Amino acid sequence: MYKRVVLKLSGEALAAGRGFGVDVTLVHSIAREIAEVNASGVEVAIVVGGGNFFRGVAEQAKEMDRVSADNMGMLATVINSLAVQDAIEKTGTHCRVMSAIQMHQVCEPYIRRRAVRHLEKGRIVIFAAGTGNPYFSTDTAASLRAMEIKADVLMKATKVDGIYSADPMLDKTATKFDEITYAEIMQRGLKVMDMTAVSLCKDNKMPMIIFNMGQSGNIRRVVQGEKIGSLVTS
Ligand code: UDP
């Protein structure tokens, strides 16, 4: 169904129940799933968050200069990217980390044409350090990279199985949207991702599928076009 995808993994998705750090077993199972999808001929680029280590807007960063705190958050995404790269390479799949903040000893710098070339050669690419700018999120980075590399779809892996009218953990009457538009997300003020990311996808007509990462096999189901999660269109 899709030829080239950008998969957004939040930092929390790598931390399992603990919410902090990297759960190695979990990372390996995610990596196996991604490698399987890649082996089936789908070009996969990944954007990893950093919330399992540090967020610029977190309570512990309240007294900090926002730019310094965001720099810490971006460095956290590099740590996660290296963990995911290592796990993917263990499956025998080639994988490159490209960082928006240059750190030559650790990974490649992000160069769009080179990223596309890696994908064409069947390598998995992980975009680290978000956009490289403070005041942004990795959701915005995922939207931006999806547009830059002309991905067919942005796949956002979450803890819930789609977009709901209210938080399904708190509100039992919340209903799930199988399909929804970016405009509707904005109107209803749904907290799917930050508004910068939503408006970027809306303006550039980038479709997005939000799905549950907890169920194994879901990444493959989404790329094969199975109707799971919520589809967001312009
Ligand atoms: N961040 C940033 N610029 C970016 C992307 C991320 O400054 O382009 C920082 C920001 O402080 C953010 C942190 O990195 O809180 C971790 O990213 P995010 O919160 O998006 O991670 P996730 O929630 O997906 O784990």
PDB file of C-alpha atoms and ligand atoms in Angstrom:
ATOM      1  CA  MET A   1       0.000   0.000   0.000  1.00  0.00           C
ATOM      2  CA  TYR A   2       2.753   2.459   0.961  1.00  0.00           C
ATOM      3  CA  LYS A   3       6.205   2.657  -0.609  1.00  0.00           C
ATOM      4  CA  ARG A   4       7.913   5.134   1.726  1.00  0.00           C
ATOM      5  CA  VAL A   5       6.824   5.850   5.299  1.00  0.00           C
ATOM      6  CA  VAL A   6       7.954   7.939   8.234  1.00  0.00           C
ATOM      7  CA  LEU A   7       7.344   6.230  11.565  1.00  0.00           C
ATOM      8  CA  LYS A   8       7.236   8.436  14.657  1.00  0.00           C
ATOM      9  CA  LEU A   9       8.100   6.655  17.896  1.00  0.00           C
ATOM     10  CA  SER A  10       7.754   8.636  21.096  1.00  0.00           C
ATOM     11  CA  GLY A  11      10.443   8.290  23.721  1.00  0.00           C
ATOM     12  CA  GLU A  12       7.847   6.750  26.033  1.00  0.00           C
ATOM     13  CA  ALA A  13       7.212   3.991  23.496  1.00  0.00           C
ATOM     14  CA  LEU A  14      10.777   2.783  24.139  1.00  0.00           C
ATOM     15  CA  ALA A  15      10.477   2.935  27.919  1.00  0.00           C
ATOM     16  CA  ALA A  16       7.667   0.380  28.461  1.00  0.00           C
ATOM     17  CA  GLY A  17       5.838   0.721  31.781  1.00  0.00           C
ATOM     18  CA  ARG A  18       8.687   2.457  33.531  1.00  0.00           C
ATOM     19  CA  GLY A  19       8.274   5.696  31.607  1.00  0.00           C
ATOM     20  CA  PHE A  20      11.997   6.400  31.889  1.00  0.00           C
ATOM     21  CA  GLY A  21      15.026   5.079  30.038  1.00  0.00           C
ATOM     22  CA  VAL A  22      15.136   2.398  27.388  1.00  0.00           C
ATOM     23  CA  ASP A  23      13.551  -1.045  27.775  1.00  0.00           C
ATOM     24  CA  VAL A  24      15.940  -3.195  25.774  1.00  0.00           C
ATOM     25  CA  THR A  25      13.522  -6.107  25.223  1.00  0.00           C
ATOM     26  CA  LEU A  26      10.860  -3.748  23.938  1.00  0.00           C
ATOM     27  CA  VAL A  27      13.275  -1.915  21.638  1.00  0.00           C
ATOM     28  CA  HIS A  28      14.363  -5.242  20.138  1.00  0.00           C
ATOM     29  CA  SER A  29      10.800  -6.307  19.463  1.00  0.00           C
ATOM     30  CA  ILE A  30       9.993  -2.940  17.827  1.00  0.00           C
ATOM     31  CA  ALA A  31      13.200  -3.202  15.774  1.00  0.00           C
ATOM     32  CA  ARG A  32      12.302  -6.707  14.545  1.00  0.00           C
ATOM     33  CA  GLU A  33       8.913  -5.472  13.407  1.00  0.00           C
ATOM     34  CA  ILE A  34      10.415  -2.489  11.585  1.00  0.00           C
ATOM     35  CA  ALA A  35      13.093  -4.666   9.933  1.00  0.00           C
ATOM     36  CA  GLU A  36      10.388  -7.081   8.746  1.00  0.00           C
ATOM     37  CA  VAL A  37       8.456  -4.249   7.110  1.00  0.00           C
ATOM     38  CA  ASN A  38      11.660  -2.966   5.510  1.00  0.00           C
ATOM     39  CA  ALA A  39      12.464  -6.456   4.183  1.00  0.00           C
ATOM     40  CA  SER A  40       9.075  -6.540   2.480  1.00  0.00           C
ATOM     41  CA  GLY A  41      10.248  -3.648   0.291  1.00  0.00           C
ATOM     42  CA  VAL A  42       8.834  -0.643   2.151  1.00  0.00           C
ATOM     43  CA  GLU A  43      11.257   2.249   2.682  1.00  0.00           C
ATOM     44  CA  VAL A  44      11.202   3.131   6.374  1.00  0.00           C
ATOM     45  CA  ALA A  45      12.428   6.332   7.996  1.00  0.00           C
ATOM     46  CA  ILE A  46      12.015   6.740  11.747  1.00  0.00           C
ATOM     47  CA  VAL A  47      11.800   9.805  13.957  1.00  0.00           C
ATOM     48  CA  VAL A  48      12.374   9.064  17.633  1.00  0.00           C
ATOM     49  CA  GLY A  49      11.275  11.291  20.512  1.00  0.00           C
ATOM     50  CA  GLY A  50      13.147  11.920  23.734  1.00  0.00           C
ATOM     51  CA  GLY A  51      10.459  12.268  26.379  1.00  0.00           C
ATOM     52  CA  ASN A  52      11.664   9.146  28.223  1.00  0.00           C
ATOM     53  CA  PHE A  53      14.778  11.124  29.196  1.00  0.00           C
ATOM     54  CA  PHE A  54      14.052  14.820  29.006  1.00  0.00           C
ATOM     55  CA  ARG A  55      11.509  17.321  27.724  1.00  0.00           C
ATOM     56  CA  GLY A  56      12.144  21.037  27.391  1.00  0.00           C
ATOM     57  CA  VAL A  57       8.718  21.767  28.819  1.00  0.00           C
ATOM     58  CA  ALA A  58       8.956  19.264  31.690  1.00  0.00           C
ATOM     59  CA  GLU A  59       8.558  20.172  35.356  1.00  0.00           C
ATOM     60  CA  GLN A  60      12.245  19.505  36.053  1.00  0.00           C
ATOM     61  CA  ALA A  61      13.207  22.077  33.386  1.00  0.00           C
ATOM     62  CA  LYS A  62      10.977  24.813  34.828  1.00  0.00           C
ATOM     63  CA  GLU A  63      13.872  26.870  36.174  1.00  0.00           C
ATOM     64  CA  MET A  64      16.019  26.330  33.087  1.00  0.00           C
ATOM     65  CA  ASP A  65      16.506  28.478  30.060  1.00  0.00           C
ATOM     66  CA  ARG A  66      14.111  27.013  27.484  1.00  0.00           C
ATOM     67  CA  VAL A  67      16.764  26.784  24.772  1.00  0.00           C
ATOM     68  CA  SER A  68      19.142  24.810  27.019  1.00  0.00           C
ATOM     69  CA  ALA A  69      16.310  22.529  28.112  1.00  0.00           C
ATOM     70  CA  ASP A  70      15.259  21.899  24.512  1.00  0.00           C
ATOM     71  CA  ASN A  71      18.861  21.176  23.556  1.00  0.00           C
ATOM     72  CA  MET A  72      18.874  18.530  26.292  1.00  0.00           C
ATOM     73  CA  GLY A  73      15.639  17.100  24.885  1.00  0.00           C
ATOM     74  CA  MET A  74      17.139  16.918  21.399  1.00  0.00           C
ATOM     75  CA  LEU A  75      20.232  15.144  22.723  1.00  0.00           C
ATOM     76  CA  ALA A  76      17.899  12.651  24.422  1.00  0.00           C
ATOM     77  CA  THR A  77      16.460  11.769  21.008  1.00  0.00           C
ATOM     78  CA  VAL A  78      19.996  10.934  19.831  1.00  0.00           C
ATOM     79  CA  ILE A  79      20.416   8.463  22.718  1.00  0.00           C
ATOM     80  CA  ASN A  80      17.138   6.778  21.742  1.00  0.00           C
ATOM     81  CA  SER A  81      18.064   6.775  18.057  1.00  0.00           C
ATOM     82  CA  LEU A  82      21.315   4.945  18.804  1.00  0.00           C
ATOM     83  CA  ALA A  83      19.422   2.341  20.850  1.00  0.00           C
ATOM     84  CA  VAL A  84      16.965   1.755  18.004  1.00  0.00           C
ATOM     85  CA  GLN A  85      19.771   1.677  15.415  1.00  0.00           C
ATOM     86  CA  ASP A  86      21.674  -0.936  17.426  1.00  0.00           C
ATOM     87  CA  ALA A  87      18.571  -3.120  17.755  1.00  0.00           C
ATOM     88  CA  ILE A  88      17.772  -2.819  14.035  1.00  0.00           C
ATOM     89  CA  GLU A  89      21.345  -3.706  13.077  1.00  0.00           C
ATOM     90  CA  LYS A  90      21.119  -6.800  15.302  1.00  0.00           C
ATOM     91  CA  THR A  91      18.401  -8.048  12.919  1.00  0.00           C
ATOM     92  CA  GLY A  92      20.914  -7.848  10.053  1.00  0.00           C
ATOM     93  CA  THR A  93      19.347  -4.740   8.498  1.00  0.00           C
ATOM     94  CA  HIS A  94      21.435  -1.723   7.554  1.00  0.00           C
ATOM     95  CA  CYS A  95      20.426   1.369   9.496  1.00  0.00           C
ATOM     96  CA  ARG A  96      21.795   4.914   9.575  1.00  0.00           C
ATOM     97  CA  VAL A  97      21.215   7.628  12.162  1.00  0.00           C
ATOM     98  CA  MET A  98      21.161  11.154  10.749  1.00  0.00           C
ATOM     99  CA  SER A  99      21.189  13.968  13.250  1.00  0.00           C
ATOM    100  CA  ALA A 100      19.882  17.506  12.805  1.00  0.00           C
ATOM    101  CA  ILE A 101      22.610  18.559  15.264  1.00  0.00           C
ATOM    102  CA  GLN A 102      25.997  17.622  13.891  1.00  0.00           C
ATOM    103  CA  MET A 103      28.001  15.094  15.888  1.00  0.00           C
ATOM    104  CA  HIS A 104      30.265  13.395  13.401  1.00  0.00           C
ATOM    105  CA  GLN A 105      31.788  10.904  15.810  1.00  0.00           C
ATOM    106  CA  VAL A 106      28.396   9.494  16.677  1.00  0.00           C
ATOM    107  CA  CYS A 107      26.233   9.613  13.563  1.00  0.00           C
ATOM    108  CA  GLU A 108      25.822  11.216  10.148  1.00  0.00           C
ATOM    109  CA  PRO A 109      24.574  14.768   9.720  1.00  0.00           C
ATOM    110  CA  TYR A 110      21.096  15.096   8.241  1.00  0.00           C
ATOM    111  CA  ILE A 111      21.385  15.726   4.513  1.00  0.00           C
ATOM    112  CA  ARG A 112      18.102  15.248   2.690  1.00  0.00           C
ATOM    113  CA  ARG A 113      19.484  13.837  -0.557  1.00  0.00           C
ATOM    114  CA  ARG A 114      21.708  11.417   1.313  1.00  0.00           C
ATOM    115  CA  ALA A 115      18.757  10.291   3.440  1.00  0.00           C
ATOM    116  CA  VAL A 116      16.726   9.561   0.315  1.00  0.00           C
ATOM    117  CA  ARG A 117      19.668   7.644  -1.168  1.00  0.00           C
ATOM    118  CA  HIS A 118      19.931   5.473   1.965  1.00  0.00           C
ATOM    119  CA  LEU A 119      16.229   4.664   1.695  1.00  0.00           C
ATOM    120  CA  GLU A 120      16.513   3.829  -1.999  1.00  0.00           C
ATOM    121  CA  LYS A 121      19.293   1.403  -1.139  1.00  0.00           C
ATOM    122  CA  GLY A 122      17.019  -0.344   1.343  1.00  0.00           C
ATOM    123  CA  ARG A 123      18.600   1.064   4.495  1.00  0.00           C
ATOM    124  CA  ILE A 124      16.483   2.192   7.393  1.00  0.00           C
ATOM    125  CA  VAL A 125      17.116   5.812   8.335  1.00  0.00           C
ATOM    126  CA  ILE A 126      16.602   7.286  11.805  1.00  0.00           C
ATOM    127  CA  PHE A 127      16.257  11.046  12.033  1.00  0.00           C
ATOM    128  CA  ALA A 128      17.711  12.192  15.355  1.00  0.00           C
ATOM    129  CA  ALA A 129      17.777  15.517  17.221  1.00  0.00           C
ATOM    130  CA  GLY A 130      14.315  16.563  16.038  1.00  0.00           C
ATOM    131  CA  THR A 131      14.392  19.608  13.781  1.00  0.00           C
ATOM    132  CA  GLY A 132      17.656  20.793  15.362  1.00  0.00           C
ATOM    133  CA  ASN A 133      15.828  23.849  16.707  1.00  0.00           C
ATOM    134  CA  PRO A 134      14.484  24.634  20.170  1.00  0.00           C
ATOM    135  CA  TYR A 135      10.750  25.349  20.641  1.00  0.00           C
ATOM    136  CA  PHE A 136       9.805  22.474  18.345  1.00  0.00           C
ATOM    137  CA  SER A 137       8.766  18.884  18.977  1.00  0.00           C
ATOM    138  CA  THR A 138       9.715  15.588  17.419  1.00  0.00           C
ATOM    139  CA  ASP A 139       6.147  15.385  16.050  1.00  0.00           C
ATOM    140  CA  THR A 140       6.936  18.530  14.078  1.00  0.00           C
ATOM    141  CA  ALA A 141      10.271  16.991  13.042  1.00  0.00           C
ATOM    142  CA  ALA A 142       8.442  13.862  11.838  1.00  0.00           C
ATOM    143  CA  SER A 143       5.985  15.963   9.798  1.00  0.00           C
ATOM    144  CA  LEU A 144       8.804  18.043   8.335  1.00  0.00           C
ATOM    145  CA  ARG A 145      10.961  15.043   7.407  1.00  0.00           C
ATOM    146  CA  ALA A 146       7.950  13.221   5.936  1.00  0.00           C
ATOM    147  CA  MET A 147       7.430  16.157   3.577  1.00  0.00           C
ATOM    148  CA  GLU A 148      11.100  16.589   2.776  1.00  0.00           C
ATOM    149  CA  ILE A 149      11.621  12.960   1.760  1.00  0.00           C
ATOM    150  CA  LYS A 150       8.189  12.830   0.096  1.00  0.00           C
ATOM    151  CA  ALA A 151       6.872  10.014   2.251  1.00  0.00           C
ATOM    152  CA  ASP A 152       3.480   8.551   1.371  1.00  0.00           C
ATOM    153  CA  VAL A 153       2.295   8.662   4.945  1.00  0.00           C
ATOM    154  CA  LEU A 154       3.288   9.681   8.457  1.00  0.00           C
ATOM    155  CA  MET A 155       2.687   6.847  10.929  1.00  0.00           C
ATOM    156  CA  LYS A 156       2.413   7.950  14.531  1.00  0.00           C
ATOM    157  CA  ALA A 157       2.681   5.102  17.021  1.00  0.00           C
ATOM    158  CA  THR A 158       0.897   5.755  20.324  1.00  0.00           C
ATOM    159  CA  LYS A 159      -0.408   4.047  23.436  1.00  0.00           C
ATOM    160  CA  VAL A 160      -4.035   4.226  22.266  1.00  0.00           C
ATOM    161  CA  ASP A 161      -5.562   2.753  19.129  1.00  0.00           C
ATOM    162  CA  GLY A 162      -6.476   6.037  17.457  1.00  0.00           C
ATOM    163  CA  ILE A 163      -7.953   9.494  17.898  1.00  0.00           C
ATOM    164  CA  TYR A 164     -10.848   9.826  20.334  1.00  0.00           C
ATOM    165  CA  SER A 165     -13.352  12.621  20.951  1.00  0.00           C
ATOM    166  CA  ALA A 166     -11.959  12.784  24.520  1.00  0.00           C
ATOM    167  CA  ASP A 167      -9.249  10.977  26.484  1.00  0.00           C
ATOM    168  CA  PRO A 168     -10.483   7.350  26.512  1.00  0.00           C
ATOM    169  CA  MET A 169      -8.521   6.684  29.735  1.00  0.00           C
ATOM    170  CA  LEU A 170     -10.568   9.357  31.549  1.00  0.00           C
ATOM    171  CA  ASP A 171     -13.867   9.488  29.663  1.00  0.00           C
ATOM    172  CA  LYS A 172     -15.778   6.229  29.068  1.00  0.00           C
ATOM    173  CA  THR A 173     -18.129   7.917  26.542  1.00  0.00           C
ATOM    174  CA  ALA A 174     -15.225   8.924  24.253  1.00  0.00           C
ATOM    175  CA  THR A 175     -15.688   7.713  20.666  1.00  0.00           C
ATOM    176  CA  LYS A 176     -12.979   6.858  18.167  1.00  0.00           C
ATOM    177  CA  PHE A 177     -12.601   8.535  14.781  1.00  0.00           C
ATOM    178  CA  ASP A 178     -11.735   6.096  11.979  1.00  0.00           C
ATOM    179  CA  GLU A 179     -11.119   9.115   9.761  1.00  0.00           C
ATOM    180  CA  ILE A 180     -10.783  12.778  10.609  1.00  0.00           C
ATOM    181  CA  THR A 181      -9.379  15.932   8.983  1.00  0.00           C
ATOM    182  CA  TYR A 182      -6.623  18.178  10.328  1.00  0.00           C
ATOM    183  CA  ALA A 183      -9.122  21.080  10.351  1.00  0.00           C
ATOM    184  CA  GLU A 184     -11.436  19.080  12.616  1.00  0.00           C
ATOM    185  CA  ILE A 185      -8.558  18.260  14.982  1.00  0.00           C
ATOM    186  CA  MET A 186      -7.863  21.990  15.233  1.00  0.00           C
ATOM    187  CA  GLN A 187     -11.535  22.951  15.693  1.00  0.00           C
ATOM    188  CA  ARG A 188     -12.120  20.350  18.392  1.00  0.00           C
ATOM    189  CA  GLY A 189      -8.791  21.121  20.061  1.00  0.00           C
ATOM    190  CA  LEU A 190      -7.883  17.405  20.098  1.00  0.00           C
ATOM    191  CA  LYS A 191      -4.484  16.725  21.611  1.00  0.00           C
ATOM    192  CA  VAL A 192      -3.234  14.420  18.875  1.00  0.00           C
ATOM    193  CA  MET A 193       0.037  16.262  18.414  1.00  0.00           C
ATOM    194  CA  ASP A 194       1.116  19.874  18.742  1.00  0.00           C
ATOM    195  CA  MET A 195      -0.508  22.460  16.499  1.00  0.00           C
ATOM    196  CA  THR A 196       2.718  23.254  14.622  1.00  0.00           C
ATOM    197  CA  ALA A 197       2.879  19.639  13.450  1.00  0.00           C
ATOM    198  CA  VAL A 198      -0.855  19.534  12.676  1.00  0.00           C
ATOM    199  CA  SER A 199      -0.779  22.702  10.577  1.00  0.00           C
ATOM    200  CA  LEU A 200       2.379  21.607   8.734  1.00  0.00           C
ATOM    201  CA  CYS A 201       0.691  18.331   7.723  1.00  0.00           C
ATOM    202  CA  LYS A 202      -2.553  20.140   6.889  1.00  0.00           C
ATOM    203  CA  ASP A 203      -0.918  22.748   4.660  1.00  0.00           C
ATOM    204  CA  ASN A 204       1.172  20.168   2.832  1.00  0.00           C
ATOM    205  CA  LYS A 205      -1.501  17.472   2.565  1.00  0.00           C
ATOM    206  CA  MET A 206       0.513  14.833   4.392  1.00  0.00           C
ATOM    207  CA  PRO A 207      -1.761  11.971   5.468  1.00  0.00           C
ATOM    208  CA  MET A 208      -1.174  10.557   8.929  1.00  0.00           C
ATOM    209  CA  ILE A 209      -2.205   7.318  10.598  1.00  0.00           C
ATOM    210  CA  ILE A 210      -2.301   7.169  14.374  1.00  0.00           C
ATOM    211  CA  PHE A 211      -2.224   3.616  15.690  1.00  0.00           C
ATOM    212  CA  ASN A 212      -1.494   1.502  18.736  1.00  0.00           C
ATOM    213  CA  MET A 213       2.087   0.411  19.099  1.00  0.00           C
ATOM    214  CA  GLY A 214       1.274  -1.993  21.940  1.00  0.00           C
ATOM    215  CA  GLN A 215      -0.126  -4.618  19.577  1.00  0.00           C
ATOM    216  CA  SER A 216       2.634  -6.436  17.730  1.00  0.00           C
ATOM    217  CA  GLY A 217       2.275  -6.573  13.949  1.00  0.00           C
ATOM    218  CA  ASN A 218       0.506  -3.212  13.757  1.00  0.00           C
ATOM    219  CA  ILE A 219       3.296  -1.479  11.824  1.00  0.00           C
ATOM    220  CA  ARG A 220       2.996  -4.130   9.102  1.00  0.00           C
ATOM    221  CA  ARG A 221      -0.817  -3.902   9.149  1.00  0.00           C
ATOM    222  CA  VAL A 222      -0.691  -0.135   8.610  1.00  0.00           C
ATOM    223  CA  VAL A 223       1.786  -0.256   5.695  1.00  0.00           C
ATOM    224  CA  GLN A 224      -0.281  -3.018   4.085  1.00  0.00           C
ATOM    225  CA  GLY A 225      -3.284  -0.703   4.156  1.00  0.00           C
ATOM    226  CA  GLU A 226      -5.320  -2.486   6.827  1.00  0.00           C
ATOM    227  CA  LYS A 227      -7.775  -0.051   8.344  1.00  0.00           C
ATOM    228  CA  ILE A 228      -6.563   0.201  11.911  1.00  0.00           C
ATOM    229  CA  GLY A 229      -6.128   3.308  14.027  1.00  0.00           C
ATOM    230  CA  SER A 230      -7.292   6.709  12.767  1.00  0.00           C
ATOM    231  CA  LEU A 231      -6.518   8.178   9.363  1.00  0.00           C
ATOM    232  CA  VAL A 232      -6.027  11.961   9.266  1.00  0.00           C
ATOM    233  CA  THR A 233      -6.279  13.763   5.954  1.00  0.00           C
ATOM    234  CA  SER A 234      -6.455  17.330   4.718  1.00  0.00           C
TER     235      SER A 234
HETATM  236  N1  UDP B   1      13.035  19.129  20.894  1.00  0.00           N
HETATM  237  C1  UDP B   1      13.377  20.368  20.388  1.00  0.00           C
HETATM  238  N2  UDP B   1      13.296  20.565  19.024  1.00  0.00           N
HETATM  239  C2  UDP B   1      12.868  19.607  18.163  1.00  0.00           C
HETATM  240  C3  UDP B   1      12.491  18.359  18.697  1.00  0.00           C
HETATM  241  C4  UDP B   1      12.595  18.141  20.064  1.00  0.00           C
HETATM  242  O1  UDP B   1      13.774  21.256  21.104  1.00  0.00           O
HETATM  243  O2  UDP B   1      12.825  19.857  16.950  1.00  0.00           O
HETATM  244  C5  UDP B   1      13.203  18.875  22.344  1.00  0.00           C
HETATM  245  C6  UDP B   1      12.047  19.391  23.196  1.00  0.00           C
HETATM  246  O3  UDP B   1      12.579  19.877  24.410  1.00  0.00           O
HETATM  247  C7  UDP B   1      11.237  18.135  23.453  1.00  0.00           C
HETATM  248  C8  UDP B   1      12.329  17.078  23.567  1.00  0.00           C
HETATM  249  O4  UDP B   1      13.293  17.478  22.589  1.00  0.00           O
HETATM  250  O5  UDP B   1      10.489  18.243  24.634  1.00  0.00           O
HETATM  251  C9  UDP B   1      11.911  15.662  23.308  1.00  0.00           C
HETATM  252  O6  UDP B   1      11.083  15.585  22.176  1.00  0.00           O
HETATM  253  P1  UDP B   1       9.531  15.219  22.285  1.00  0.00           P
HETATM  254  O7  UDP B   1       8.934  15.840  23.486  1.00  0.00           O
HETATM  255  O8  UDP B   1       8.884  15.547  20.975  1.00  0.00           O
HETATM  256  O9  UDP B   1       9.625  13.628  22.476  1.00  0.00           O
HETATM  257  P2  UDP B   1       8.461  12.549  22.637  1.00  0.00           P
HETATM  258  O10 UDP B   1       7.314  13.188  23.366  1.00  0.00           O
HETATM  259  O11 UDP B   1       8.052  12.144  21.259  1.00  0.00           O
HETATM  260  O12 UDP B   1       9.105  11.429  23.376  1.00  0.00           O
END
